[in-house]
Amino acid sequence: MIDRRVFADVLIEGLDDWVPIDQLIWAAREAGKESSWKDLFVELLHFLLENGLVQIGELAAEGFSPWRGDAGEVVQLVLDDLERLSWEPQLGSRAWIANTEAGDEAARSLIDG
């Protein structure tokens, strides 16, 4: 079971704006052991997508454009993007996080509780 505190900041920040993928990487690095933070990142991303808390996509002229596919396919798109950048997303990652309505509700419950 994933501790909600690990991704709480990502969802809370997502109440106001789209969140760069860097934030979830940072959360995984903070919570994971040095050697396993990438595995934790993948687990967190799968959890958030499978539970309908977030969408992953990119920013376009018209706003946020979600990537299509099931959770596994979207996770692989993110991983491919991060590998392309040697896991340095600030170099130009296309992946951004957007809360869903369920993600906004979860964020509010994390703030209240």
Coordinates of C-alpha atoms in Angstrom, one line a residue:
M1 CA 0.0 0.0 0.0
I2 CA 1.3 3.4 -0.9
D3 CA 1.4 6.0 1.8
R4 CA -0.6 9.0 0.6
R5 CA 1.8 11.4 2.2
V6 CA 4.4 10.5 -0.5
F7 CA 2.3 12.1 -3.3
A8 CA 0.2 14.5 -1.2
D9 CA 2.2 17.6 -2.3
V10 CA 1.8 16.7 -5.9
L11 CA -2.0 16.5 -5.7
I12 CA -2.2 19.6 -3.5
E13 CA -0.1 21.6 -5.9
G14 CA -2.3 20.2 -8.7
L15 CA -5.4 22.0 -7.2
D16 CA -4.0 25.2 -8.7
D17 CA -2.1 24.3 -11.8
W18 CA -0.5 21.6 -13.8
V19 CA 2.5 20.0 -12.1
P20 CA 5.7 19.1 -13.8
I21 CA 6.7 15.5 -13.6
D22 CA 9.8 16.6 -11.6
Q23 CA 7.6 16.9 -8.6
L24 CA 6.7 13.2 -8.6
I25 CA 10.3 12.3 -9.2
W26 CA 11.3 14.5 -6.2
A27 CA 8.6 12.8 -4.0
A28 CA 9.9 9.3 -5.0
R29 CA 13.5 10.4 -4.3
E30 CA 12.6 11.7 -0.9
A31 CA 10.6 8.7 0.1
G32 CA 12.6 5.9 -1.6
K33 CA 15.9 4.4 -0.8
E34 CA 18.8 5.6 -2.9
S35 CA 18.8 2.5 -5.1
S36 CA 15.0 2.1 -5.5
W37 CA 13.6 5.6 -6.0
K38 CA 12.9 4.9 -9.7
D39 CA 10.9 1.8 -8.8
L40 CA 8.9 3.9 -6.3
F41 CA 8.4 6.5 -9.0
V42 CA 6.9 3.9 -11.4
E43 CA 4.8 2.5 -8.6
L44 CA 3.5 6.0 -7.6
L45 CA 2.7 6.9 -11.2
H46 CA 0.8 3.6 -11.8
F47 CA -1.1 4.1 -8.5
L48 CA -2.2 7.6 -9.4
L49 CA -3.2 6.7 -12.9
E50 CA -5.0 3.5 -12.0
N51 CA -7.0 5.2 -9.3
G52 CA -8.0 8.0 -11.6
L53 CA -6.3 10.7 -9.5
V54 CA -4.3 12.2 -12.3
Q55 CA -3.8 12.4 -16.0
I56 CA -0.4 12.7 -17.7
G57 CA 0.0 14.8 -20.8
E58 CA 1.8 17.7 -22.2
L59 CA 1.2 21.4 -22.4
A60 CA 0.1 22.7 -25.8
A61 CA -1.2 26.1 -27.1
E62 CA -4.7 25.1 -26.2
G63 CA -3.7 24.0 -22.7
F64 CA -3.2 20.5 -21.2
S65 CA -3.4 17.7 -23.7
P66 CA -3.7 14.3 -21.9
W67 CA -1.8 11.3 -23.3
R68 CA -4.0 8.4 -24.4
G69 CA -3.7 4.8 -23.3
D70 CA -4.1 2.7 -20.2
A71 CA -2.0 3.3 -17.1
G72 CA 0.8 0.9 -18.3
E73 CA 1.0 2.6 -21.7
V74 CA 1.1 6.1 -20.2
V75 CA 3.7 5.1 -17.6
Q76 CA 5.9 3.7 -20.5
L77 CA 5.5 7.0 -22.4
V78 CA 6.7 8.9 -19.3
L79 CA 9.6 6.5 -18.8
D80 CA 10.6 6.8 -22.4
D81 CA 10.6 10.6 -22.1
L82 CA 12.6 10.5 -18.9
E83 CA 15.1 8.0 -20.4
R84 CA 15.5 10.3 -23.3
L85 CA 16.5 13.0 -20.9
S86 CA 18.7 10.8 -18.7
W87 CA 16.2 11.3 -15.9
E88 CA 16.8 15.1 -15.9
P89 CA 13.3 16.3 -16.7
Q90 CA 14.2 19.9 -16.3
L91 CA 16.0 19.5 -19.6
G92 CA 12.7 19.4 -21.4
S93 CA 10.3 16.7 -20.3
R94 CA 7.0 16.7 -22.2
A95 CA 5.2 15.0 -19.2
W96 CA 3.0 17.1 -17.0
I97 CA 0.5 16.0 -14.3
A98 CA -3.1 17.2 -14.1
N99 CA -5.4 16.3 -11.3
T100 CA -8.7 14.7 -12.1
E101 CA -11.8 15.6 -10.1
A102 CA -11.0 12.6 -7.9
G103 CA -7.5 13.9 -7.5
D104 CA -8.8 17.3 -6.4
E105 CA -11.1 15.6 -3.9
A106 CA -8.2 13.5 -2.6
A107 CA -6.0 16.7 -2.3
R108 CA -8.7 18.5 -0.4
S109 CA -9.1 15.5 2.0
L110 CA -5.3 15.5 2.5
I111 CA -5.4 19.2 3.4
D112 CA -8.4 18.7 5.8
G113 CA -7.2 15.5 7.4

